[in-house]
PDB file of C-alpha atoms in Angstrom:
ATOM      1  CA  MET A   1       7.942  86.721 111.796  1.00 50.00           C
ATOM      2  CA  ALA A   2      11.359  86.827 110.083  1.00 73.00           C
ATOM      3  CA  ASP A   3      12.238  84.468 107.272  1.00 83.00           C
ATOM      4  CA  LEU A   4      14.483  81.451 107.884  1.00 89.00           C
ATOM      5  CA  TYR A   5      17.820  81.363 106.063  1.00 91.00           C
ATOM      6  CA  LEU A   6      19.873  78.166 105.808  1.00 93.00           C
ATOM      7  CA  LEU A   7      23.577  78.029 105.046  1.00 93.00           C
ATOM      8  CA  THR A   8      24.573  76.384 101.745  1.00 93.00           C
ATOM      9  CA  GLY A   9      28.173  77.470 101.529  1.00 92.00           C
ATOM     10  CA  LEU A  10      30.965  79.862 102.722  1.00 92.00           C
ATOM     11  CA  THR A  11      33.655  81.300 100.598  1.00 92.00           C
ATOM     12  CA  LEU A  12      36.275  84.117 100.760  1.00 91.00           C
ATOM     13  CA  PRO A  13      36.186  87.189  98.511  1.00 90.00           C
ATOM     14  CA  GLN A  14      38.449  87.013  95.521  1.00 91.00           C
ATOM     15  CA  GLY A  15      42.076  87.886  96.372  1.00 90.00           C
ATOM     16  CA  VAL A  16      41.755  86.934 100.135  1.00 88.00           C
ATOM     17  CA  ALA A  17      43.820  83.954 101.322  1.00 88.00           C
ATOM     18  CA  HIS A  18      42.369  81.713 103.975  1.00 86.00           C
ATOM     19  CA  GLU A  19      45.760  81.930 105.844  1.00 89.00           C
ATOM     20  CA  SER A  20      44.975  85.656 106.387  1.00 87.00           C
ATOM     21  CA  LEU A  21      41.839  84.854 108.542  1.00 87.00           C
ATOM     22  CA  PRO A  22      42.116  85.245 112.247  1.00 88.00           C
ATOM     23  CA  ALA A  23      42.159  81.974 114.237  1.00 88.00           C
ATOM     24  CA  THR A  24      38.817  82.620 115.808  1.00 89.00           C
ATOM     25  CA  VAL A  25      37.180  82.998 112.425  1.00 89.00           C
ATOM     26  CA  THR A  26      38.874  79.745 111.143  1.00 89.00           C
ATOM     27  CA  ARG A  27      37.514  77.927 114.195  1.00 89.00           C
ATOM     28  CA  PHE A  28      34.138  79.347 113.639  1.00 90.00           C
ATOM     29  CA  VAL A  29      34.189  78.236 109.938  1.00 90.00           C
ATOM     30  CA  SER A  30      35.187  74.692 111.042  1.00 88.00           C
ATOM     31  CA  ASP A  31      32.072  74.630 113.317  1.00 87.00           C
ATOM     32  CA  CYS A  32      29.711  75.511 110.495  1.00 90.00           C
ATOM     33  CA  TRP A  33      27.637  72.868 108.444  1.00 90.00           C
ATOM     34  CA  GLN A  34      25.407  72.948 105.388  1.00 90.00           C
ATOM     35  CA  GLY A  35      21.800  73.463 106.553  1.00 91.00           C
ATOM     36  CA  MET A  36      22.791  75.598 109.524  1.00 92.00           C
ATOM     37  CA  SER A  37      20.473  78.426 110.282  1.00 92.00           C
ATOM     38  CA  ARG A  38      21.503  82.099 110.309  1.00 90.00           C
ATOM     39  CA  THR A  39      20.487  82.156 114.115  1.00 90.00           C
ATOM     40  CA  GLN A  40      22.697  79.106 114.786  1.00 92.00           C
ATOM     41  CA  MET A  41      25.559  80.875 113.029  1.00 92.00           C
ATOM     42  CA  MET A  42      25.057  84.070 115.081  1.00 92.00           C
ATOM     43  CA  ALA A  43      25.003  82.169 118.330  1.00 92.00           C
ATOM     44  CA  ARG A  44      28.149  80.183 117.535  1.00 91.00           C
ATOM     45  CA  ALA A  45      29.887  83.408 116.515  1.00 92.00           C
ATOM     46  CA  LYS A  46      29.033  85.005 119.841  1.00 92.00           C
ATOM     47  CA  ARG A  47      30.301  82.035 121.728  1.00 91.00           C
ATOM     48  CA  ARG A  48      33.619  82.467 119.933  1.00 89.00           C
ATOM     49  CA  GLY A  49      33.760  86.107 121.029  1.00 90.00           C
ATOM     50  CA  LEU A  50      32.903  87.420 117.454  1.00 91.00           C
ATOM     51  CA  ARG A  51      30.352  89.882 116.276  1.00 92.00           C
ATOM     52  CA  LEU A  52      28.771  88.656 113.041  1.00 91.00           C
ATOM     53  CA  SER A  53      26.625  90.790 110.744  1.00 92.00           C
ATOM     54  CA  PHE A  54      24.904  89.766 107.457  1.00 91.00           C
ATOM     55  CA  ARG A  55      24.218  91.945 104.482  1.00 92.00           C
ATOM     56  CA  ALA A  56      22.571  90.787 101.388  1.00 91.00           C
ATOM     57  CA  THR A  57      24.367  91.591  98.137  1.00 91.00           C
ATOM     58  CA  ALA A  58      21.104  91.501  96.258  1.00 90.00           C
ATOM     59  CA  PRO A  59      17.410  90.794  96.966  1.00 89.00           C
ATOM     60  CA  CYS A  60      16.597  87.119  97.502  1.00 86.00           C
ATOM     61  CA  PRO A  61      13.097  85.804  96.874  1.00 87.00           C
ATOM     62  CA  SER A  62      11.669  83.093  99.101  1.00 86.00           C
ATOM     63  CA  GLY A  63      12.882  79.566  98.000  1.00 87.00           C
ATOM     64  CA  GLU A  64      15.991  81.067  96.324  1.00 91.00           C
ATOM     65  CA  THR A  65      19.677  81.043  97.361  1.00 92.00           C
ATOM     66  CA  GLY A  66      21.298  84.440  97.779  1.00 92.00           C
ATOM     67  CA  VAL A  67      24.811  85.774  98.509  1.00 94.00           C
ATOM     68  CA  PHE A  68      25.378  87.505 101.789  1.00 95.00           C
ATOM     69  CA  GLU A  69      28.399  89.429 103.108  1.00 94.00           C
ATOM     70  CA  LEU A  70      29.509  88.161 106.474  1.00 92.00           C
ATOM     71  CA  ARG A  71      31.369  90.720 108.521  1.00 93.00           C
ATOM     72  CA  PHE A  72      33.242  89.379 111.615  1.00 91.00           C
ATOM     73  CA  SER A  73      34.611  91.631 114.354  1.00 90.00           C
ATOM     74  CA  ASP A  74      36.455  90.617 117.442  1.00 84.00           C
ATOM     75  CA  GLY A  75      37.186  94.068 118.812  1.00 80.00           C
ATOM     76  CA  ALA A  76      40.815  94.007 117.499  1.00 78.00           C
ATOM     77  CA  GLY A  77      40.008  93.648 113.843  1.00 81.00           C
ATOM     78  CA  ALA A  78      37.504  92.693 111.159  1.00 86.00           C
ATOM     79  CA  CYS A  79      37.335  90.361 108.202  1.00 90.00           C
ATOM     80  CA  LEU A  80      34.750  89.684 105.410  1.00 92.00           C
ATOM     81  CA  MET A  81      33.541  86.376 104.062  1.00 93.00           C
ATOM     82  CA  LEU A  82      30.697  85.494 101.605  1.00 94.00           C
ATOM     83  CA  ALA A  83      27.955  83.059 102.420  1.00 94.00           C
ATOM     84  CA  ARG A  84      25.271  81.508 100.238  1.00 94.00           C
ATOM     85  CA  LEU A  85      22.029  81.279 102.272  1.00 93.00           C
ATOM     86  CA  GLN A  86      18.770  79.780 101.076  1.00 93.00           C
ATOM     87  CA  ARG A  87      15.708  81.737 102.078  1.00 91.00           C
ATOM     88  CA  ILE A  88      13.090  79.278 103.259  1.00 88.00           C
ATOM     89  CA  GLY A  89      10.219  81.663 104.116  1.00 74.00           C
ATOM     90  CA  LYS A  90       8.398  82.501 107.213  1.00 68.00           C
ATOM     91  CA  ARG A  91       9.405  80.448 110.480  1.00 56.00           C
ATOM     92  CA  SER A  92       5.718  80.232 111.457  1.00 52.00           C
ATOM     93  CA  ASN A  93       4.835  78.465 108.226  1.00 47.00           C
ATOM     94  CA  LEU A  94       7.692  76.013 108.630  1.00 47.00           C
ATOM     95  CA  HIS A  95       6.580  75.445 112.249  1.00 48.00           C
ATOM     96  CA  ARG A  96       3.149  74.401 111.043  1.00 49.00           C
ATOM     97  CA  GLN A  97       4.390  72.009 108.329  1.00 52.00           C
ATOM     98  CA  ASN A  98       6.733  70.068 110.612  1.00 52.00           C
ATOM     99  CA  GLY A  99       4.730  70.144 113.683  1.00 51.00           C
ATOM    100  CA  GLY A 100       7.633  71.610 115.592  1.00 52.00           C
ATOM    101  CA  THR A 101      10.572  74.035 115.475  1.00 54.00           C
ATOM    102  CA  TYR A 102      13.255  73.570 112.837  1.00 58.00           C
ATOM    103  CA  VAL A 103      16.591  72.864 114.367  1.00 65.00           C
ATOM    104  CA  SER A 104      19.595  71.792 112.188  1.00 68.00           C
ATOM    105  CA  ARG A 105      21.979  69.384 113.845  1.00 71.00           C
ATOM    106  CA  PRO A 106      25.676  69.371 112.886  1.00 72.00           C
ATOM    107  CA  PRO A 107      26.781  66.350 110.898  1.00 70.00           C
ATOM    108  CA  PRO A 108      29.029  63.785 112.461  1.00 72.00           C
ATOM    109  CA  ARG A 109      32.694  64.789 112.288  1.00 69.00           C
ATOM    110  CA  ASP A 110      35.471  62.571 111.050  1.00 70.00           C
ATOM    111  CA  SER A 111      38.279  62.976 113.662  1.00 69.00           C
ATOM    112  CA  ARG A 112      40.886  62.419 110.789  1.00 68.00           C
ATOM    113  CA  GLN A 113      39.679  65.603 109.175  1.00 63.00           C
ATOM    114  CA  ILE A 114      39.669  68.068 112.123  1.00 59.00           C
ATOM    115  CA  SER A 115      43.287  69.177 111.373  1.00 60.00           C
ATOM    116  CA  LEU A 116      42.260  70.260 107.845  1.00 52.00           C
ATOM    117  CA  PHE A 117      40.318  73.182 109.185  1.00 50.00           C
TER     118      PHE A 117
END
């Protein structure tokens, strides 16, 4: 079974301004939270009409945090972001430890901060 990867942070490559991101990607980023799984990220991107692909910039051992290139494509164009994902290990081991399936829930949102994204 595949390893579980959890989001620890998103950033843009050096020299790329956040104003240059397409609106769909900006909305996707505002939907993300720390601890979100890679699978959840892909499902949210798909709901927004984006294709999302991950590529590790270097090997990442289990329990460590690695940097991944996120490539977004909406058919009209593409953009690149960087994500820090923590590799947790095999999903089946996590399932046995917790007695269930790991599901990360989004944190409560402060309605005053929604316009910041």
